[in-house]
Coordinates of C-alpha atoms in Angstrom, one line a residue:
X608 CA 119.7 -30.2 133.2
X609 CA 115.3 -30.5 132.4
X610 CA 116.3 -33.9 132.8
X611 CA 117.7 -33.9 136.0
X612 CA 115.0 -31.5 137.0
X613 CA 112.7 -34.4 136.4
X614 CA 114.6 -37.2 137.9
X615 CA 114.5 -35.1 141.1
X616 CA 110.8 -34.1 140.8
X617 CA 110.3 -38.3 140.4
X618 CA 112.6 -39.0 143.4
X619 CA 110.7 -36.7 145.6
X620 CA 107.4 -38.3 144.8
X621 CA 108.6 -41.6 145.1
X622 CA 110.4 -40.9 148.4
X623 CA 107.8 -38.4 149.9
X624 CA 104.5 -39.0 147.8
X625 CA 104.5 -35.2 147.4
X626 CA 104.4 -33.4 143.9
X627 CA 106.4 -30.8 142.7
X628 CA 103.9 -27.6 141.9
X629 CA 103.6 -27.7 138.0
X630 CA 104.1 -23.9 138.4
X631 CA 107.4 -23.8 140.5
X632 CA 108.4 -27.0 137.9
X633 CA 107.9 -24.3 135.2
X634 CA 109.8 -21.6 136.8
X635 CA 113.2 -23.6 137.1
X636 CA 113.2 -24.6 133.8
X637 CA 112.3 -21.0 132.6
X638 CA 115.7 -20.3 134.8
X639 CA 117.4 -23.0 133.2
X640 CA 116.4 -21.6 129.4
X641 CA 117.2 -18.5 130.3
X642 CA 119.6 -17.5 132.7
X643 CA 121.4 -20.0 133.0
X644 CA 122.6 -20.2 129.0
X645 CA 122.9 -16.1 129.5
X646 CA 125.0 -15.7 132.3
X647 CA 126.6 -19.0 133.3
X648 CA 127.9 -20.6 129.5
X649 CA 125.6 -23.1 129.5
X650 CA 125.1 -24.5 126.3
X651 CA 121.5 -25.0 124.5
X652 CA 122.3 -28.0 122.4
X653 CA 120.7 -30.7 121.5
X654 CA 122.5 -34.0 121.6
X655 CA 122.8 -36.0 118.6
X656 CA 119.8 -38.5 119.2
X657 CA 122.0 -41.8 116.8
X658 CA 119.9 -45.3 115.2
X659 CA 121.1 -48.5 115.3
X660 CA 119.3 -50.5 112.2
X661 CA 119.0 -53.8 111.0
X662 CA 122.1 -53.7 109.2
X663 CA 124.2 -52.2 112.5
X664 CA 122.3 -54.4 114.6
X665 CA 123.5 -57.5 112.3
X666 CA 126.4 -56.5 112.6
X667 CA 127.5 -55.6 116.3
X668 CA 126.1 -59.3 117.2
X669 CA 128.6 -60.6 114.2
X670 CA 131.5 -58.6 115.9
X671 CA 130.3 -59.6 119.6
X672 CA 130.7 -63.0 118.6
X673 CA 133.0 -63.4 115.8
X674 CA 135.8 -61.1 116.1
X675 CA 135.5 -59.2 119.4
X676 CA 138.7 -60.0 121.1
X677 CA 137.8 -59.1 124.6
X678 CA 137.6 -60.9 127.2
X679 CA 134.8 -61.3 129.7
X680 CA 135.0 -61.8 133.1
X681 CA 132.5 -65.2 132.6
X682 CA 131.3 -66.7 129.3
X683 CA 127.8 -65.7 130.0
X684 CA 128.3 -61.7 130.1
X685 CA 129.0 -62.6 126.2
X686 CA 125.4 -63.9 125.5
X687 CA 123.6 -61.6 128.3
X688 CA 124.8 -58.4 126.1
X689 CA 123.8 -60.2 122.5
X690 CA 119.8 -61.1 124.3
X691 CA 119.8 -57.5 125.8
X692 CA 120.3 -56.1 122.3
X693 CA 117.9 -58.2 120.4
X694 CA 115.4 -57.6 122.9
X695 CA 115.4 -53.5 123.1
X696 CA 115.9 -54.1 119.3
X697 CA 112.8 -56.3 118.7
X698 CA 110.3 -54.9 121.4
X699 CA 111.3 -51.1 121.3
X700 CA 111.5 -51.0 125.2
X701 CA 113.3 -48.9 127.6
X702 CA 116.3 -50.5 129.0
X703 CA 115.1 -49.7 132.8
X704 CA 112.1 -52.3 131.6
X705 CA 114.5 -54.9 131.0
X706 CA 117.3 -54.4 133.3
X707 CA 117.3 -52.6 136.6
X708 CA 116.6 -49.1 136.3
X709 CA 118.6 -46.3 137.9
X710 CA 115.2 -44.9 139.5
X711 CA 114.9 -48.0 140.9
X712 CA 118.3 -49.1 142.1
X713 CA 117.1 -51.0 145.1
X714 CA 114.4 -52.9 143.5
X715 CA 116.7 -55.6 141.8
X716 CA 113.5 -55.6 139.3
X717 CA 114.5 -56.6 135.6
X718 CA 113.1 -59.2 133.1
X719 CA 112.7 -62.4 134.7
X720 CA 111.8 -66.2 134.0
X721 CA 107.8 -65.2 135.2
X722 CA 108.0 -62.0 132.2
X723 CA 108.3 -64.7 128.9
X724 CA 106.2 -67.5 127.8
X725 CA 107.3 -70.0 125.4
X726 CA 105.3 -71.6 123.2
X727 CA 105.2 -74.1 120.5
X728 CA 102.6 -73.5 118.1
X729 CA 102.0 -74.6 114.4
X730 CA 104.1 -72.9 111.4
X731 CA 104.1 -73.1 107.8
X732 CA 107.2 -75.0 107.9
X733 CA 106.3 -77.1 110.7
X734 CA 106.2 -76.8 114.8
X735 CA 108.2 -73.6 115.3
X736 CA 108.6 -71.4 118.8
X737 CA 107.4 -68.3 119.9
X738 CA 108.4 -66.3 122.8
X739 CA 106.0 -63.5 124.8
X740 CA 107.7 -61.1 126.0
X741 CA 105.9 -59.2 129.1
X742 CA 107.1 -55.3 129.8
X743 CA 106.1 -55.2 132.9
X744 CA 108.2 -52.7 134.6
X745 CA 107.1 -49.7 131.9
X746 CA 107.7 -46.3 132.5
X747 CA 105.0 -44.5 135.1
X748 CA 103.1 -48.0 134.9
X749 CA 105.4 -50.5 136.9
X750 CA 103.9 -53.9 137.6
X751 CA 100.6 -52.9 136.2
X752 CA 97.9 -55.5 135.3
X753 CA 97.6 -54.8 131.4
X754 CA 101.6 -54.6 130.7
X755 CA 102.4 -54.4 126.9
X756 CA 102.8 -58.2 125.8
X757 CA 104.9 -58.5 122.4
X758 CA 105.5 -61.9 120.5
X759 CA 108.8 -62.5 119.5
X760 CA 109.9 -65.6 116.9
X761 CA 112.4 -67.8 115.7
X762 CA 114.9 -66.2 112.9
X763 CA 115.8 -69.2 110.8
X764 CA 118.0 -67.6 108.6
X765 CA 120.6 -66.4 111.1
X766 CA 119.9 -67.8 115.2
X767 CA 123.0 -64.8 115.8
X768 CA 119.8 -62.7 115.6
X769 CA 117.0 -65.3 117.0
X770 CA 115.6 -64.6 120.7
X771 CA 114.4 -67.9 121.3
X772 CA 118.0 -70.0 120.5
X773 CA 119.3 -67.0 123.3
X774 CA 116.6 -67.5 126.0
X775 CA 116.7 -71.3 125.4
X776 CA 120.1 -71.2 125.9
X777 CA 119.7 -69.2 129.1
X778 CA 116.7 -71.4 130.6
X779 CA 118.7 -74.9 129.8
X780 CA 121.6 -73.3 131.8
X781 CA 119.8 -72.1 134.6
X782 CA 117.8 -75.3 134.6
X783 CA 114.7 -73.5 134.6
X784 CA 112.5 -76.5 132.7
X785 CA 110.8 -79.1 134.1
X786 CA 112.4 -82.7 133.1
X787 CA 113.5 -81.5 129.4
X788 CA 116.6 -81.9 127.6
X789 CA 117.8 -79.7 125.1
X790 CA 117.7 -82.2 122.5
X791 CA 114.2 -82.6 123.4
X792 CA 113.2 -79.5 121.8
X793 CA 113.1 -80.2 118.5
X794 CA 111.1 -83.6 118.4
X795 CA 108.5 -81.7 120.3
X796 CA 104.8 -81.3 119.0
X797 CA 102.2 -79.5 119.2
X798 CA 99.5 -82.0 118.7
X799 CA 95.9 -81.5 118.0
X800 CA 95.7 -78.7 119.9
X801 CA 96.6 -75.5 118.0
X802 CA 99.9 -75.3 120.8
X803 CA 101.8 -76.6 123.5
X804 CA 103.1 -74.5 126.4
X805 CA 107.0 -75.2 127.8
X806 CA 106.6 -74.4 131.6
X807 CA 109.0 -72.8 133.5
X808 CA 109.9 -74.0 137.3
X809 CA 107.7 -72.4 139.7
X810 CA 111.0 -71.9 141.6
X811 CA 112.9 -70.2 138.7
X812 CA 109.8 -67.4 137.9
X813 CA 111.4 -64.8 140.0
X814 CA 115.2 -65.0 139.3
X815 CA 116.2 -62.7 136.8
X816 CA 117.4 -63.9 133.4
X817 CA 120.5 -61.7 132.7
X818 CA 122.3 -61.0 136.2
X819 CA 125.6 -59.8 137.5
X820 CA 129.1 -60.7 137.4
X821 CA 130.1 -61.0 141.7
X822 CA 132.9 -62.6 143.0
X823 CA 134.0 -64.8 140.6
X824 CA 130.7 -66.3 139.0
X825 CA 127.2 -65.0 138.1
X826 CA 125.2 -64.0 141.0
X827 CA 122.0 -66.2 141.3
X828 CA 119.9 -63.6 142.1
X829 CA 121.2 -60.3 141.4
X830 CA 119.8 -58.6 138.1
X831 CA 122.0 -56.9 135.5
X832 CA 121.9 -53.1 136.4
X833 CA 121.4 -50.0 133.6
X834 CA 124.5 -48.8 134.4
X835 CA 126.3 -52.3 133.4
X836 CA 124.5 -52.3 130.0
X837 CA 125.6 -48.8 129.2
X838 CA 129.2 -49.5 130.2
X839 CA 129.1 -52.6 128.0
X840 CA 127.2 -51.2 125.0
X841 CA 129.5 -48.1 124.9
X842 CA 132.4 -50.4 125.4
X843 CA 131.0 -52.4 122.7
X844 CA 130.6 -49.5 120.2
X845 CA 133.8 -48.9 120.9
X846 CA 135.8 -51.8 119.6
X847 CA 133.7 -52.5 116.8
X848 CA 135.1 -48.5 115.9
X849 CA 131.5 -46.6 115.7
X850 CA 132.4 -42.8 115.9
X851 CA 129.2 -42.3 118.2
X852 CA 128.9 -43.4 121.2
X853 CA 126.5 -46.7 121.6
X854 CA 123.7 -46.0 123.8
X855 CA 120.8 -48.6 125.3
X856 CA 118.1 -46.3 124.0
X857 CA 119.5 -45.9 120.7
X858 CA 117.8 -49.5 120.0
X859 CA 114.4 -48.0 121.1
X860 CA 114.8 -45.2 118.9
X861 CA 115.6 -47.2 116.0
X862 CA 112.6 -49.5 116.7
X863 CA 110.6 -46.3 116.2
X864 CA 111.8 -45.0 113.2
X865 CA 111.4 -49.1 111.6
X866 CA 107.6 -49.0 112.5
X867 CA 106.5 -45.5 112.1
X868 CA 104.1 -45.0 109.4
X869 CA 103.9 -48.9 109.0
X870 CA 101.3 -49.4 112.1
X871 CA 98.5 -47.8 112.9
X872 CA 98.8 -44.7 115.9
X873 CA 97.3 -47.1 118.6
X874 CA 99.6 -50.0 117.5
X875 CA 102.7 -47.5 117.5
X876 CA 101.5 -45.8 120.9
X877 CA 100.9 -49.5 122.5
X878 CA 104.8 -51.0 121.2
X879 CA 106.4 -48.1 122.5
X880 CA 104.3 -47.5 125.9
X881 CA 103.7 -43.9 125.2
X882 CA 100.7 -42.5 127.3
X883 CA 97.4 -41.7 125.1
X884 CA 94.5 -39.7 125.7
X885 CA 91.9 -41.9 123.2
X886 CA 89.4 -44.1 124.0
X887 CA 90.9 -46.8 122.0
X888 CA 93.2 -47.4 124.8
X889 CA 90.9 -48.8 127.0
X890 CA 89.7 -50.9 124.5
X891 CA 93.1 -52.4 123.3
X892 CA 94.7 -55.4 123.9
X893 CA 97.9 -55.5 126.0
X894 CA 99.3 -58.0 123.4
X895 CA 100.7 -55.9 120.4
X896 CA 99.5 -57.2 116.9
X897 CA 102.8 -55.9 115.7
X898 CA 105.9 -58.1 113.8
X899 CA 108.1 -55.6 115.4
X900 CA 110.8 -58.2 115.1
X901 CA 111.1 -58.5 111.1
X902 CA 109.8 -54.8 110.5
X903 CA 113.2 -54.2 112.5
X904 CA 115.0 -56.5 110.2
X905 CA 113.5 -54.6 107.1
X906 CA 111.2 -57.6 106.3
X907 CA 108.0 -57.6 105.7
X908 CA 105.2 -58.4 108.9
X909 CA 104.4 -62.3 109.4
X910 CA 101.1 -61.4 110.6
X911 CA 99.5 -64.6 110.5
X912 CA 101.4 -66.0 113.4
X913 CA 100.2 -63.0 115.3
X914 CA 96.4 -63.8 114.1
X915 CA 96.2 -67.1 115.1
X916 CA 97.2 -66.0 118.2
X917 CA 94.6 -63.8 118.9
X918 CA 91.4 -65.5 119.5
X919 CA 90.1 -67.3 122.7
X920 CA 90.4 -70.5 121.0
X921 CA 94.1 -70.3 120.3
X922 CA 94.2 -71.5 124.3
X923 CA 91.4 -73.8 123.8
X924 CA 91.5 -77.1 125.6
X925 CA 88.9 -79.5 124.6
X926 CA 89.3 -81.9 127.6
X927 CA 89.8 -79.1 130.5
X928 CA 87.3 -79.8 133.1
X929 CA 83.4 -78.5 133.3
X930 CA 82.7 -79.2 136.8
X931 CA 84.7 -80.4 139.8
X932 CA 85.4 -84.0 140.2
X933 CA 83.9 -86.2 142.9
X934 CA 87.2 -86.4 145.2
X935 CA 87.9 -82.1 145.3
X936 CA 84.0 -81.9 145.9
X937 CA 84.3 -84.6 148.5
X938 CA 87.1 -81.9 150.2
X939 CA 84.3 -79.2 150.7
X940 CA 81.9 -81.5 152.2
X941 CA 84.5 -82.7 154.9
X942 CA 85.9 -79.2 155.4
X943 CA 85.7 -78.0 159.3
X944 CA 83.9 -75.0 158.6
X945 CA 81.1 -76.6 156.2
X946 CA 80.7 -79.0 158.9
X947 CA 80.1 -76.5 161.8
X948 CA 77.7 -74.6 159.7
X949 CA 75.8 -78.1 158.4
X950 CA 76.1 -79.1 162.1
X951 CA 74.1 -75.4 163.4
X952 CA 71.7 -75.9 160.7
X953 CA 71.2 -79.3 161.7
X954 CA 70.1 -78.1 165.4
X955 CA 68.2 -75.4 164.3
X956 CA 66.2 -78.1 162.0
X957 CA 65.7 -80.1 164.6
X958 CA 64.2 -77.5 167.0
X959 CA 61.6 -76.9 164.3
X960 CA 60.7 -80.7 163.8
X961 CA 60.5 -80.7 167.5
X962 CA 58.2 -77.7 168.0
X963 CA 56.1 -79.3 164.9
X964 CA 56.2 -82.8 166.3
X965 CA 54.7 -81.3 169.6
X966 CA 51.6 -79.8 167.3
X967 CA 53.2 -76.1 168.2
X968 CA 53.5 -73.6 165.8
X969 CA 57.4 -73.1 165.3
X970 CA 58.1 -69.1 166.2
X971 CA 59.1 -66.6 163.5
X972 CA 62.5 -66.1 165.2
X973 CA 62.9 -69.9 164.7
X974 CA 62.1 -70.1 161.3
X975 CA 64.2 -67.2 160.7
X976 CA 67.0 -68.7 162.0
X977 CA 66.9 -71.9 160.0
X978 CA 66.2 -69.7 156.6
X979 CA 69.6 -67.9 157.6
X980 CA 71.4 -71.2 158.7
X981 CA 70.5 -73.1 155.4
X982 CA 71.7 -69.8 153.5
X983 CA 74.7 -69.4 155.1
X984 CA 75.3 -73.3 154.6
X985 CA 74.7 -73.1 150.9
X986 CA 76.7 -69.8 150.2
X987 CA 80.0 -71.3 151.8
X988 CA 79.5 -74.3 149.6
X989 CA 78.8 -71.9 146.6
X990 CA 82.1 -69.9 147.4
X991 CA 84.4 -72.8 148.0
X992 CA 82.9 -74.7 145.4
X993 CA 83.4 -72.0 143.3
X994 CA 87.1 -71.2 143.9
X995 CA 88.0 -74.9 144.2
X996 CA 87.1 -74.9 140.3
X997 CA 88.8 -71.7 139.6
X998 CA 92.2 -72.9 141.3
X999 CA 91.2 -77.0 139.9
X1000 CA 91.0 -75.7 136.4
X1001 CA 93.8 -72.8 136.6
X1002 CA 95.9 -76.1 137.7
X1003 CA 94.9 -78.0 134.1
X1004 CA 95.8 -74.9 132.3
X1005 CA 98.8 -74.8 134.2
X1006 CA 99.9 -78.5 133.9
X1007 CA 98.3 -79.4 130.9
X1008 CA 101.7 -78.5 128.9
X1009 CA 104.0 -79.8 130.8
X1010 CA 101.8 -83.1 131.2
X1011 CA 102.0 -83.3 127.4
X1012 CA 105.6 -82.7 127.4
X1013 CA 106.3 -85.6 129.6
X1014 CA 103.4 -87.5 127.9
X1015 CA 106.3 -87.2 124.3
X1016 CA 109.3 -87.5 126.0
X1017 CA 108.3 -90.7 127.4
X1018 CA 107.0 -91.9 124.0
X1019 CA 110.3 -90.8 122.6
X1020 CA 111.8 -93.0 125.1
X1021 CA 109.9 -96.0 124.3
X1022 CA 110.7 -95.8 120.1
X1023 CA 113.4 -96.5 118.0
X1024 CA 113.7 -92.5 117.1
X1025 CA 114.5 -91.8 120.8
X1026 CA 117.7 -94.0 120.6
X1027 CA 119.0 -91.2 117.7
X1028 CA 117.8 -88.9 119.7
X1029 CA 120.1 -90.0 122.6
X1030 CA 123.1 -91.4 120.2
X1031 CA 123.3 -89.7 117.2
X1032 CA 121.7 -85.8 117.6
X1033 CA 122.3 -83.6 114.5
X1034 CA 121.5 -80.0 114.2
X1035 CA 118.9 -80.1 111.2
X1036 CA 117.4 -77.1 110.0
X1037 CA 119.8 -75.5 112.7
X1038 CA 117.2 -75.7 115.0
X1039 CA 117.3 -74.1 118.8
X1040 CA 117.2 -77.4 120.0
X1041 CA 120.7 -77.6 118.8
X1042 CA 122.0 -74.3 119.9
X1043 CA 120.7 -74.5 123.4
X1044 CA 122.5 -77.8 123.4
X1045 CA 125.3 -76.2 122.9
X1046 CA 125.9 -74.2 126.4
X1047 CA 128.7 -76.4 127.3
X1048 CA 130.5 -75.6 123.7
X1049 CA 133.2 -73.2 123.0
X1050 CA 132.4 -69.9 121.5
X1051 CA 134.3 -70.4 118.3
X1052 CA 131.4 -73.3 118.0
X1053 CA 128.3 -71.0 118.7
X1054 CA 129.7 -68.0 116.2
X1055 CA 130.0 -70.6 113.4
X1056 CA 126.5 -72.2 114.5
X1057 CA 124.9 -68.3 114.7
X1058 CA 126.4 -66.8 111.3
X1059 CA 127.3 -69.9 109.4
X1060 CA 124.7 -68.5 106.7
X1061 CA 124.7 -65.4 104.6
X1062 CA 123.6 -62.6 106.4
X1063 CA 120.6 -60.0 105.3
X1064 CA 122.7 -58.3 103.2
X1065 CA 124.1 -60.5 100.7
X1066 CA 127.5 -61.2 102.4
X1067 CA 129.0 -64.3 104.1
X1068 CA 130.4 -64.1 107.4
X1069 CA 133.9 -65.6 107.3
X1070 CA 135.8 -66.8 110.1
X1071 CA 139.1 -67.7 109.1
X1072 CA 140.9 -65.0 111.1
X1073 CA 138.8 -67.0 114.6
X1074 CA 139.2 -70.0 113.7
X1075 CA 143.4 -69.4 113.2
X1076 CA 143.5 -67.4 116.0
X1077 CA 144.3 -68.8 119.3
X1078 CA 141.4 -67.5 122.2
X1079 CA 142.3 -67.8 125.2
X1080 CA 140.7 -70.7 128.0
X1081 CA 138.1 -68.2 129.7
X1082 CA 136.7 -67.3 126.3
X1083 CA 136.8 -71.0 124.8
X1084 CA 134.8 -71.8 127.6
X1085 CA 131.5 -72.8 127.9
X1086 CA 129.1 -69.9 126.7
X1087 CA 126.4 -70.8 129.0
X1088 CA 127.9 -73.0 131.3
X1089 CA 125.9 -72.2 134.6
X1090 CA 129.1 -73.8 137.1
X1091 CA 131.7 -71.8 135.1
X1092 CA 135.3 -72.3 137.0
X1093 CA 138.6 -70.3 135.0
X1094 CA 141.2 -72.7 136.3
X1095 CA 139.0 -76.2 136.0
X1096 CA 140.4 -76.9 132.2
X1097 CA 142.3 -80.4 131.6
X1098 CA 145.2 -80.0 129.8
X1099 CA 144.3 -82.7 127.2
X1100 CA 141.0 -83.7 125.6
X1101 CA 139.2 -87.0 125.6
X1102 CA 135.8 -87.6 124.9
X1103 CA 134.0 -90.7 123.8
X1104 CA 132.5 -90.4 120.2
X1105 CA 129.0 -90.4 121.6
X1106 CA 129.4 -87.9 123.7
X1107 CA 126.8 -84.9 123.6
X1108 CA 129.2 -81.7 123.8
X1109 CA 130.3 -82.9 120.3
X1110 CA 126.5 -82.8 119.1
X1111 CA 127.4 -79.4 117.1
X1112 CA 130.9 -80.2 116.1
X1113 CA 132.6 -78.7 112.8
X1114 CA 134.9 -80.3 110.8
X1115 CA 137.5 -77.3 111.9
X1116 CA 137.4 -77.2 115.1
X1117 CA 139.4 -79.7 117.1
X1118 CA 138.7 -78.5 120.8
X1119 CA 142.4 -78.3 122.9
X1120 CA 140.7 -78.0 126.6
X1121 CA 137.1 -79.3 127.8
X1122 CA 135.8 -77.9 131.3
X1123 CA 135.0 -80.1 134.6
X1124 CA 131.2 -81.0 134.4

């Protein structure tokens, strides 16, 4: 009931901009406390406050995608749940940060496209991905300018549990890159610089990345709500059989109780988004030099990732511009309003040449006014100057990543490799490349793709029980397919050899029933 209390108290404000008296706040909860567990049977308990670790966590993505027999209303509700769960598992958020919040109902305001950053940066076993999350939308401190930034990256030992093969998957459905195939992925490089950006459309920054199920297809728009998470994560708890019931925050909570006593108190306060009080804060970073991800997964911290990360010169870009080139400075000089104010300092010169040319000593008020003509000449050059070569080199920054992109694809194009890139794909090192390649595959294929090694624990997933089990059309589906239609299945299958839905084939599947593309 405290709780309500204070949903109230935080709807007023928000509706009214008025606060609650701390005094009168203090009262009703007194009342509450008191007379209301006295005299009305109202219970003073505490409700049982359950974890989800690395071993439950490993495990409800296993069911989700291995066994869990039901059935979704489209293929992509599957996937949304398993990314929502590794993200409140990895980051330690709220779930009204990453989905929309019940105090904010109206906002449609969740994680979306503009909130990650992917990033391919050198590893120790090569070129490997990283993805920034932004929490934007924390609690009390919505949309602020230093949101909490963590750095999330790729689990190579299970992708069932890897955040980047799930946002991948996601941004190739949504076609949210610029001119790059999935295969592409993996023959990407980073290059002499220390890493190369993978830029998302400039249309796509707002749309969320896990929506709602409307009318027959995933809204394009519409974010997933808390309310749907709960449902589903409950639901979820249930048919994998946990006794408790399976709550969003219980992944924060466990998040906590993985990092506590292994980060210092302002990296702990900072993950979690709890106010503090110290001076540190202000001081701080709003990326957190935390490995929440593996300290989740009872592994030790990969901190070197983090450090490279954390300089200036991680960013570095030896060629970006020093000055504005000829052609933008060329704009200024031919801009209307540079012109008027060269043209009334031109006059003004002129009546000063004229009173000198006539031997008359040019009046103060004259020379005045040519001092404040030529000054405000040259401060409008100075300010548009100025911001031309902010927004010139924000644009390099910007552009530089996907330039290089383009710059390997077409060199791709023009080898040898390119034509086994385009006939002949194989998922080596099970790569994300390979997974997100695999939104037009049937579930069956992704579970085997996502668990086909030995867990954390020591035990090997089997499938036998999927793979002899007949799942029905809806669920064989395409798990990310964007244009997902129940009734568009062909009765029989036919596919050329070459053909890229059988890039991640296994020897045991045989598909029965392909989807219109």
């Amino acid at each position: 009931m405290k709780n309500r209390l204070r949903d109230l108290c935080a709807m007023i404000y928000q509706e009214t901009g008025t606060r609650i008296p701390k005094a009168l706040n203090e009262h009703v909860c007194g009342y509450i406390e008191t007379e209301l567990v006295n005299t009305h049977s109202v219970e003073d308990v505490l409700r049982e406050k359950d974890l989800v670790d690395s071993v439950d966590f490993f495990q409800l993505l296993q069911y989700l995608w291995c066994h869990d027999t039901y059935e979704f209303p489209h293929p992509r509700c599957r996937p949304q749940i398993a990314f929502l769960i590794q993200i409140l598992s990895y980051t330690g958020a709220r779930p009204g940060t990453v989905v929309v919040s019940s105090a904010y109902a109206e906002s449609n305001d969740s994680l979306k496209y503009k909130d990650f950053e992917l990033l391919l940066m050198h590893g120790d076993d090569g070129p490997e991905l990283v993805l920034k999350v932004t929490l934007r939308l924390a609690k009390g401190r919505r949309n602020f300018a230093r949101a909490t930034v963590v750095t999330l990256h790729e689990d190579r030992k299970c992708r069932g549990r890897c955040p980047v093969t799930s946002f991948l998957g996601f941004a190739f459905a949504d076609q949210a890159f610029d001119n790059i195939h999935p295969r592409q992925i993996g023959y990407l490089k980073p290059g002499e610089s220390t890493h190369l950006p993978l830029k998302i459309k400039d249309s796509m920054l707002e749309v969320p990345v896990c929506r709602m199920y409307s009318e027959g297809a995933i809204s394009p728009t519409k974010a997933m709500t808390y309310n749907v998470l709960r449902n589903q994560a409950n639901q979820l708890g249930q048919r994998l059989g946990l006794p408790a019931v399976l709550r969003p925050y219980n992944f924060r909570r466990s998040t906590a109780n993985a990092i506590a006593g292994k980060v210092t108190a302002e990296k702990y306060t900072k993950l979690l988004n709890h106010t503090t009080k110290t001076s540190a804060e202000y001081y701080a970073s709003n990326e957190v030099d935390v490995d929440s991800m593996s300290l989740f997964l009872n592994a030790a911290q990969e901190t070197e990732r983090l450090d490279k990360m954390k300089g200036m010169n991680f960013y570095k870009q030896s060629h970006a511009p020093a000055s504005l080139p000829h052609s933008e400075n060329q704009k200024i000089l031919n801009d209307p309003e540079f012109k008027r104010l060269e043209s009334i300092e031109s006059g003004v010169s002129n009546e000063v040449a004229q009173a000198k040319a006539n031997k008359e000593r040019a009046e103060p008020l004259l020379e005045k006014r040519l001092a404040s003509a030529i000054s405000k000449r040259k401060n409008y050059y100075r300010r548009a100057y100025d911001n031309a070569y902010k927004k010139y080199r924000s644009e390099f920054f910007q552009e530089v990543g996907p330039r290089e992109v383009q710059r390997q694809i077409r060199a791709m194009e023009g080898s040898d490799e390119d034509t086994s890139i385009a006939d002949s794909f194989s998922d080596r090192h099970h790569s994300s490349r390979g997974v997100a390649a695999g939104y037009f595959t049937t579930r069956e294929h992704i579970a085997d793709v996502f668990f086909r090694n030995p867990s954390s624990t020591g035990e090997s997933p089997t499938y036998t029980s999927m793979q002899q089990k007949e799942i029905s059309s809806n669920i064989r589906d395409a798990a990310f397919c964007p244009n997902y239609e129940p009734k568009t299945v062909l009765a029989t299958f036919s596919m050329a050899p070459g053909d890229f839905r059988l890039d991640m084939s296994v020897e045991w599947m045989q598909p029965k029933a392909v989807i219109k593309l």
